[in-house]
Coordinates of C-alpha atoms in Angstrom, one line a residue:
M1 CA 3.7 -25.8 -96.7
T2 CA 1.5 -28.7 -96.5
S3 CA 4.4 -31.1 -94.8
K4 CA 5.3 -28.9 -92.3
L5 CA 1.3 -28.3 -91.4
R6 CA 1.4 -32.5 -91.3
A7 CA 4.1 -32.3 -89.1
F8 CA 2.8 -29.9 -86.7
F9 CA -0.8 -31.6 -86.4
E10 CA 0.6 -35.0 -86.7
G11 CA -0.6 -36.8 -83.3
K12 CA -2.1 -34.1 -81.6
K13 CA -5.5 -33.5 -80.1
V14 CA -6.9 -30.6 -82.2
L15 CA -9.7 -28.2 -81.3
I16 CA -11.6 -25.9 -83.4
L17 CA -12.8 -22.9 -81.8
G18 CA -15.7 -21.5 -84.0
F19 CA -16.9 -22.6 -86.7
G20 CA -17.5 -19.7 -89.7
L21 CA -15.4 -19.3 -92.7
E22 CA -12.2 -19.9 -91.2
G23 CA -13.6 -23.0 -88.9
K24 CA -14.8 -24.6 -91.9
S25 CA -11.6 -24.0 -93.6
T26 CA -9.6 -25.7 -90.5
Y27 CA -11.8 -28.6 -90.5
K28 CA -11.5 -29.2 -94.3
L29 CA -7.2 -29.2 -94.0
L30 CA -7.1 -31.7 -90.6
K31 CA -9.6 -34.0 -92.7
M32 CA -7.3 -33.7 -95.8
L33 CA -4.0 -33.8 -93.6
D34 CA -5.3 -36.8 -91.8
C35 CA -2.9 -37.3 -88.9
A36 CA -4.3 -35.4 -85.9
A37 CA -4.8 -37.9 -83.3
L38 CA -8.5 -36.3 -82.1
V39 CA -10.3 -33.2 -83.8
A40 CA -13.5 -31.2 -82.2
V41 CA -15.3 -28.4 -83.2
A42 CA -16.7 -26.1 -80.8
D43 CA -19.4 -23.1 -81.6
A44 CA -22.2 -21.8 -79.4
K45 CA -24.4 -22.2 -82.6
P46 CA -25.5 -25.8 -83.5
L47 CA -22.8 -27.6 -85.5
P48 CA -23.6 -29.7 -88.6
E49 CA -25.1 -33.0 -87.8
E50 CA -22.5 -34.5 -90.9
L51 CA -19.4 -33.7 -89.0
D52 CA -17.2 -36.6 -88.4
C53 CA -15.8 -35.4 -85.0
L54 CA -16.4 -34.5 -81.8
K55 CA -18.8 -31.6 -81.2
F56 CA -19.4 -28.6 -78.5
T57 CA -22.1 -26.2 -78.5
G58 CA -24.0 -24.4 -76.5
D59 CA -23.2 -25.1 -72.6
E60 CA -20.5 -27.4 -73.8
Y61 CA -18.8 -24.9 -76.4
E62 CA -18.6 -22.7 -73.2
Q63 CA -17.1 -25.1 -70.8
R64 CA -14.6 -25.9 -73.6
V65 CA -13.6 -21.9 -73.6
K66 CA -13.7 -21.8 -69.5
E67 CA -11.1 -25.0 -69.7
L68 CA -8.7 -22.3 -71.3
E69 CA -8.9 -20.6 -67.7
S70 CA -7.0 -23.2 -66.6
E71 CA -6.2 -26.6 -68.2
T72 CA -7.3 -28.3 -71.7
E73 CA -6.8 -31.9 -72.7
Y74 CA -6.1 -30.4 -76.1
D75 CA -3.0 -30.0 -77.5
I76 CA -3.8 -27.2 -79.9
I77 CA -6.8 -24.6 -79.9
M78 CA -7.5 -23.4 -83.8
K79 CA -9.4 -20.1 -82.8
S80 CA -11.3 -18.4 -85.5
P81 CA -11.0 -14.8 -85.5
G82 CA -14.7 -14.1 -84.5
I83 CA -13.9 -15.8 -81.0
A84 CA -13.4 -13.2 -78.2
L85 CA -11.2 -14.5 -75.2
Y86 CA -10.4 -11.1 -73.4
D87 CA -8.3 -11.8 -70.7
R88 CA -9.5 -15.5 -69.6
V89 CA -7.0 -17.6 -71.1
N90 CA -4.5 -19.0 -68.6
E91 CA -0.7 -18.1 -69.5
S92 CA 0.1 -21.3 -69.7
Q93 CA -2.6 -21.7 -72.5
K94 CA -1.9 -19.4 -74.6
S95 CA 0.7 -21.2 -76.4
K96 CA -1.5 -23.7 -77.4
I97 CA -3.6 -21.2 -79.1
T98 CA -2.9 -20.8 -83.0
S99 CA -4.9 -19.9 -86.4
Q100 CA -4.8 -19.8 -90.0
S101 CA -3.0 -16.7 -89.9
D102 CA -0.5 -17.9 -87.5
L103 CA 0.5 -20.9 -88.9
F104 CA 0.6 -19.3 -92.1
L105 CA 3.4 -16.8 -91.0
R106 CA 5.0 -19.5 -89.2
F107 CA 5.1 -21.8 -92.4
Y108 CA 4.8 -20.5 -96.0
E109 CA 8.4 -19.5 -96.9
G110 CA 7.8 -17.3 -100.1
N111 CA 7.8 -13.9 -100.0
V112 CA 4.8 -12.1 -97.7
V113 CA 3.5 -9.1 -97.3
G114 CA 1.1 -8.7 -94.1
V115 CA -1.3 -5.5 -94.2
T116 CA -3.1 -4.2 -91.0
G117 CA -4.6 -0.9 -89.7
T118 CA -8.1 0.1 -88.2
K119 CA -8.8 1.4 -91.8
G120 CA -7.8 1.3 -95.3
K121 CA -6.3 -2.4 -94.9
S122 CA -8.4 -4.0 -97.5
T123 CA -8.0 -0.9 -99.9
V124 CA -4.2 -1.5 -99.3
S125 CA -4.2 -4.6 -99.6
A126 CA -6.0 -5.3 -102.9
L127 CA -4.0 -2.6 -104.3
I128 CA -1.1 -4.2 -103.7
N129 CA -2.1 -7.3 -105.3
H130 CA -3.2 -5.2 -108.3
I131 CA -0.2 -3.6 -108.4
L132 CA 2.2 -6.7 -108.5
N133 CA 0.1 -8.7 -110.6
N134 CA -0.4 -5.8 -113.1
C135 CA 3.6 -5.6 -112.6
G136 CA 4.1 -9.3 -114.0
K137 CA 4.4 -10.8 -110.7
K138 CA 2.9 -13.8 -109.3
A139 CA 0.8 -12.2 -106.7
I140 CA -2.0 -13.7 -104.7
L141 CA -4.3 -12.1 -102.3
I142 CA -5.6 -14.1 -99.0
G143 CA -7.0 -13.2 -95.2
N144 CA -9.3 -10.8 -94.2
I145 CA -10.6 -10.2 -97.4
G146 CA -12.5 -13.2 -97.2
I147 CA -10.1 -15.9 -98.0
P148 CA -8.4 -17.8 -95.3
P149 CA -5.0 -18.4 -95.6
L150 CA -4.7 -22.3 -95.7
E151 CA -7.5 -22.7 -97.7
N152 CA -6.1 -23.6 -100.8
L153 CA -2.4 -24.8 -100.1
S154 CA -1.9 -25.7 -104.0
H155 CA -1.8 -22.0 -104.9
Y156 CA 1.6 -21.3 -103.1
D157 CA 4.7 -22.0 -104.5
D158 CA 8.3 -20.2 -103.5
N159 CA 7.6 -17.7 -106.5
T160 CA 4.3 -16.8 -105.3
I161 CA 4.2 -13.6 -103.5
V162 CA 1.2 -13.6 -101.0
V163 CA -0.7 -10.5 -99.8
I164 CA -2.4 -10.9 -96.7
E165 CA -4.6 -8.5 -94.9
L166 CA -4.9 -9.1 -90.9
S167 CA -7.1 -8.0 -88.4
A168 CA -6.3 -7.6 -84.9
Q169 CA -8.8 -10.3 -84.2
Q170 CA -6.4 -12.5 -86.7
L171 CA -3.4 -11.0 -85.2
E172 CA -4.1 -11.5 -81.7
Y173 CA -1.8 -14.6 -81.2
V174 CA 0.3 -15.0 -84.1
K175 CA 4.0 -16.2 -83.0
A176 CA 5.6 -15.1 -86.4
S177 CA 5.5 -11.4 -88.4
P178 CA 5.3 -11.0 -92.5
R179 CA 8.7 -10.2 -94.0
I180 CA 6.7 -7.2 -95.1
A181 CA 4.5 -5.4 -92.5
V182 CA 2.1 -2.9 -93.3
L183 CA 0.7 -1.1 -90.3
L184 CA -1.6 1.9 -91.8
N185 CA -2.8 3.1 -88.6
I186 CA -4.4 2.5 -85.1
Y187 CA -7.6 4.0 -84.1
P188 CA -10.0 2.8 -80.8
E189 CA -12.4 -0.2 -82.4
H190 CA -13.3 -3.5 -81.8
L191 CA -13.3 -2.9 -78.1
D192 CA -16.1 -5.4 -77.9
H193 CA -13.6 -8.2 -78.8
F194 CA -10.5 -6.4 -76.6
T195 CA -10.8 -6.0 -73.1
D196 CA -9.6 -2.4 -73.4
F197 CA -7.5 -0.3 -76.4
E198 CA -4.5 -1.2 -74.9
A199 CA -5.2 -5.1 -76.0
Y200 CA -6.2 -4.2 -79.4
K201 CA -3.2 -1.8 -79.9
A202 CA -1.2 -4.9 -78.7
A203 CA -2.5 -7.1 -81.1
K204 CA -2.2 -5.0 -84.2
E205 CA 1.6 -4.1 -83.5
N206 CA 1.8 -8.0 -83.8
I207 CA 2.3 -7.6 -87.4
F208 CA 5.9 -6.5 -86.7
K209 CA 6.6 -7.6 -83.4
Q210 CA 8.1 -10.9 -84.7
Q211 CA 10.1 -9.7 -87.8
K212 CA 13.6 -10.9 -88.5
P213 CA 16.7 -9.1 -89.6
G214 CA 16.3 -7.8 -92.9
D215 CA 12.7 -7.8 -92.6
V216 CA 10.8 -4.3 -93.3
L217 CA 7.8 -2.4 -91.3
I218 CA 6.1 0.0 -93.4
Y219 CA 4.4 2.5 -90.8
D220 CA 5.3 6.2 -92.3
E221 CA 2.9 8.6 -92.0
T222 CA 4.8 10.8 -93.8
L223 CA 4.6 8.9 -97.3
K224 CA 3.4 10.9 -100.2
A225 CA 2.1 9.5 -103.3
P226 CA 3.2 11.0 -106.9
P227 CA 2.1 14.4 -107.3
N228 CA -0.7 14.6 -110.4
I229 CA -1.4 10.5 -109.9
K230 CA -4.8 9.8 -111.9
T231 CA -6.7 7.9 -109.2
K232 CA -10.0 6.5 -109.1
L233 CA -9.7 6.8 -105.3
I234 CA -10.8 9.9 -103.2
G235 CA -10.0 11.6 -100.5
A236 CA -6.3 12.4 -99.2
H237 CA -6.3 9.5 -96.8
N238 CA -6.3 7.1 -100.3
L239 CA -3.5 9.3 -101.4
Y240 CA -1.7 7.8 -98.7
N241 CA -3.2 4.6 -98.9
I242 CA -1.4 4.6 -102.5
A243 CA 1.7 5.6 -100.9
V244 CA 1.8 3.3 -99.1
A245 CA 1.1 0.3 -101.5
L246 CA 3.4 1.7 -104.1
K247 CA 6.4 1.5 -101.5
A248 CA 5.0 -2.3 -100.3
A249 CA 5.4 -3.3 -104.4
T250 CA 8.5 -1.9 -105.3
L251 CA 9.7 -3.9 -102.3
C252 CA 8.5 -6.4 -104.1
G253 CA 10.3 -5.9 -107.3
A254 CA 7.9 -4.2 -109.3
G255 CA 9.1 -1.3 -111.2
V256 CA 8.3 2.4 -109.6
N257 CA 6.6 3.6 -113.0
T258 CA 5.2 0.6 -114.1
A259 CA 3.6 0.4 -110.5
I260 CA 2.1 3.7 -110.9
K261 CA 0.6 3.3 -113.9
A262 CA -0.9 0.3 -112.4
A263 CA -2.2 2.1 -109.1
E264 CA -4.0 4.6 -111.4
T265 CA -6.5 1.9 -112.9
F266 CA -7.2 0.5 -109.6
S267 CA -10.9 0.4 -108.9
P268 CA -12.3 1.4 -105.2
L269 CA -13.7 -1.4 -103.5
A270 CA -17.2 -1.9 -102.5
H271 CA -18.7 0.1 -99.5
R272 CA -15.8 2.2 -99.6
L273 CA -16.6 5.9 -100.7
E274 CA -18.6 3.9 -103.4
P275 CA -20.6 6.6 -105.9
L276 CA -23.7 5.0 -106.6
G277 CA -24.9 7.6 -109.0
L278 CA -27.4 10.1 -109.6
E279 CA -30.9 10.5 -109.1
N280 CA -32.9 13.6 -109.7
G281 CA -29.2 15.3 -109.6
I282 CA -28.3 13.9 -106.0
E283 CA -25.4 11.8 -106.1
Y284 CA -25.7 8.9 -103.3
V285 CA -22.6 7.3 -101.8
N286 CA -22.5 4.3 -100.0
D287 CA -19.6 4.2 -97.0
S288 CA -20.9 1.6 -95.0
I289 CA -17.4 0.8 -94.2
S290 CA -16.8 3.6 -91.9
T291 CA -17.4 2.4 -88.6
I292 CA -15.3 5.0 -86.4
P293 CA -15.8 8.6 -86.4
Q294 CA -12.1 9.3 -87.9
S295 CA -13.1 7.3 -91.1
T296 CA -16.4 9.4 -91.3
V297 CA -14.7 12.8 -91.0
N298 CA -12.1 11.6 -93.9
A299 CA -15.0 10.5 -96.0
L300 CA -16.2 14.4 -95.1
K301 CA -12.7 15.8 -96.0
A302 CA -12.9 13.9 -99.4
L303 CA -16.3 15.1 -100.6
P304 CA -16.8 18.2 -98.7
D305 CA -19.8 19.6 -100.4
T306 CA -21.9 16.6 -98.6
D307 CA -25.3 18.2 -97.5
V308 CA -26.7 14.8 -96.0
L309 CA -24.9 12.4 -93.7
I310 CA -26.4 9.2 -92.2
V311 CA -24.6 8.1 -89.0
G312 CA -25.5 5.9 -86.5
G313 CA -25.3 1.8 -85.4
V314 CA -24.3 0.1 -82.4
D315 CA -23.0 2.4 -79.6
R316 CA -19.8 1.2 -78.3
G317 CA -18.8 3.8 -76.4
V318 CA -16.4 5.3 -78.7
C319 CA -15.1 9.3 -78.4
Y320 CA -16.8 11.2 -81.1
D321 CA -15.0 14.6 -80.5
D322 CA -13.0 14.2 -83.9
L323 CA -16.2 14.0 -86.0
F324 CA -18.1 17.0 -83.4
E325 CA -15.3 19.6 -84.3
H326 CA -15.4 18.8 -87.8
L327 CA -19.1 19.2 -88.0
E328 CA -19.0 22.1 -86.0
K329 CA -16.9 23.7 -88.7
D330 CA -18.8 22.4 -91.5
E331 CA -20.8 24.9 -93.9
N332 CA -21.9 22.8 -96.5
L333 CA -23.9 19.7 -94.5
K334 CA -27.4 20.7 -94.1
F335 CA -29.0 17.4 -92.4
L336 CA -27.4 15.0 -90.0
I337 CA -29.9 11.9 -90.3
A338 CA -29.2 10.1 -87.0
L339 CA -29.9 6.2 -86.7
P340 CA -30.4 4.6 -83.3
G341 CA -28.1 3.6 -81.0
A342 CA -25.0 5.7 -81.9
G343 CA -26.7 7.6 -83.8
R344 CA -29.1 9.0 -80.8
R345 CA -26.1 10.0 -79.0
I346 CA -24.3 12.2 -81.5
A347 CA -27.7 13.7 -81.8
A348 CA -28.1 14.5 -78.4
C349 CA -24.3 15.8 -78.2
F350 CA -25.2 18.1 -80.7
D351 CA -28.5 19.5 -79.3
N352 CA -27.2 19.8 -75.8
V353 CA -23.3 20.4 -75.9
H354 CA -22.1 21.0 -79.2
T355 CA -24.8 23.4 -80.3
A356 CA -22.6 25.7 -82.8
H357 CA -23.6 23.9 -86.1
R358 CA -25.5 24.9 -89.0
F359 CA -27.3 21.5 -89.8
E360 CA -30.8 20.2 -88.8
I361 CA -30.8 16.3 -87.1
Y362 CA -33.5 14.3 -88.0
L363 CA -33.9 11.3 -85.9
A364 CA -34.8 8.0 -88.4
S365 CA -36.3 4.9 -86.9
D366 CA -34.1 2.9 -89.5
L367 CA -32.0 2.6 -92.6
K368 CA -35.4 2.8 -94.5
D369 CA -36.9 5.9 -92.8
A370 CA -33.5 7.7 -93.4
V371 CA -33.3 7.1 -97.2
E372 CA -36.7 8.4 -97.5
F373 CA -36.0 11.6 -95.5
A374 CA -33.1 12.0 -97.4
K375 CA -34.4 12.1 -100.8
T376 CA -36.9 14.8 -100.0
V377 CA -34.4 17.1 -98.5
A378 CA -30.9 16.6 -100.3
K379 CA -29.8 18.7 -103.2
K380 CA -26.3 17.5 -103.9
R381 CA -25.1 14.8 -102.2
C382 CA -26.2 11.4 -99.6
L383 CA -23.5 10.4 -97.8
L384 CA -24.1 7.3 -95.7
S385 CA -20.7 6.9 -93.3
P386 CA -22.4 5.8 -90.3
A387 CA -19.1 6.6 -88.0
A388 CA -20.4 3.0 -85.8
A389 CA -20.8 -0.7 -86.6
S390 CA -23.9 -2.2 -88.1
Y391 CA -24.4 -5.1 -86.0
D392 CA -27.3 -3.8 -84.1
A393 CA -29.9 -4.2 -87.1
Y394 CA -27.1 -6.1 -89.4
K395 CA -24.6 -9.0 -90.0
N396 CA -21.8 -6.6 -90.6
F397 CA -21.2 -3.3 -93.0
E398 CA -21.4 -5.1 -95.7
E399 CA -24.6 -6.1 -95.1
R400 CA -25.4 -2.7 -94.4
G401 CA -24.2 -0.9 -97.4
E402 CA -25.9 -3.5 -99.5
H403 CA -29.4 -2.6 -97.6
F404 CA -28.1 1.3 -98.6
K405 CA -27.5 0.2 -102.2
K406 CA -31.2 -1.1 -102.2
L407 CA -33.0 0.9 -101.1
V408 CA -31.7 4.1 -103.5
K409 CA -32.4 1.6 -106.1
L410 CA -35.7 1.2 -104.8
H411 CA -36.4 5.2 -105.5
K412 CA -35.6 5.0 -109.0

């Protein structure tokens, strides 16, 4: 793959758009290849002085983005996933935009399993990788899980099965699809990055749009996990995730019985219905990953005797009807703790519209206040499943989940 990348960048003017985790990895890659005619980095934030290339920040960064509306001097735009271009890109410029995910899918010749979905993609990606490695296959996990696809080129050979988790942002400009594509679900999400839901959905569907004859798409909500499987994962949605992972793994050559046994040893990832233990007989569960209402509904179905639920975060105008419908019928929930932002809108709807509920509502000032109040009223379980994104108060859902865990521990 290194030779193909060198041929792709040879003599080209390259702009790295965004200097987060993937942007930094791309810079290292280009320095290693040492074949581009010019390398530039553009980011809204200040860039390290030691970067040996052209640097654009602030207004100059905005100008580089604006150039994409008409014409740019660069031959290749390496866009980082976090950069939102919306519909500002001129059609003639779109062919210049690529990414690590795109180049990996185009140039890696080994077996690739790509996984996307609004929810569940990290669990399914990690589970497939876990099953394959426990079935004697050489597999590695990359992508949205936190490893840029072109970070470690020496790890790839033709016998390596690569499981790549792909977000909608990573799929937005890809021009190739994996041999085995997994599409778990599509719900309204990340609409602050896309012009609308249709654009988000189209990005997700890129995981299979460029598949070749003989490639496989796994998108089947009727898949069932083996009966009586002994899993550490909680909830009906995770049984579906297991079924999908088993199908993908067996398509890669894993034996069915060995794969099932391997799946049973898989432990839940952090922030996904993560049990934090008991305090004074009360269980605390961290489900910070739940940034949409459908995910919170799944969490409540998985833990039906939850009596305290913490919701709220960035209000992105998401429709909460599914959550309202579930909570109106919930006979076990005693307290809904509403954080600022989306939590306030959810609380207001129950006060003014969806009045047929059995629980009380507490308006918390922040997560610390929410946990402290939960300590005084919970009898069985306190579940953090916010149904909203975190970046009003936190960098990401992981930081929110870690804060929740620390707050719970502070009272022990």
